[in-house]
Amino acid sequence: MPSLQKALPPELADNVLRLYRECLRRAKYIGHQKHNTELLVTMVRQQFKKNMHETDPEKIQKMKDDAARGLINHILYESEKITGRKFSG
């Protein structure tokens, strides 16, 4: 199965720290809109912290893909709100 990270810029997809920071930015953005910033930021931090000692490359790739999927879904959602055009099937 091809990696979902191909849809993200390589400097983000290849670097876990940058991926983490972008997830935190999105959590803060969404949290600000929904008035639950602390909850969302805590959830992102917990997920990354829980898996920080993982050494299995396949598991790491799956977790990175899951994070990338979340970012892509949020980007599509925001784009749909702005343009009024549906991007997903």
mmCIF file of C-alpha atoms in Angstrom, residues 5 16 20 28 30 37 39 59 63 68 71:
data_model
loop_
_atom_site.group_PDB
_atom_site.id
_atom_site.type_symbol
_atom_site.label_atom_id
_atom_site.label_comp_id
_atom_site.label_asym_id
_atom_site.label_seq_id
_atom_site.Cartn_x
_atom_site.Cartn_y
_atom_site.Cartn_z
ATOM 1 C CA GLN A 5 2.636 10.911 3.088
ATOM 2 C CA VAL A 16 8.376 13.224 12.670
ATOM 3 C CA TYR A 20 4.129 16.598 15.280
ATOM 4 C CA LYS A 28 -4.765 24.622 18.177
ATOM 5 C CA ILE A 30 -9.489 23.587 15.432
ATOM 6 C CA THR A 37 -7.933 23.831 22.385
ATOM 7 C CA LEU A 39 -8.248 19.012 24.993
ATOM 8 C CA LYS A 59 4.419 0.568 12.856
ATOM 9 C CA MET A 63 1.476 6.035 12.588
ATOM 10 C CA ALA A 68 -0.738 12.536 7.524
ATOM 11 C CA LEU A 71 -3.800 16.555 8.307
#
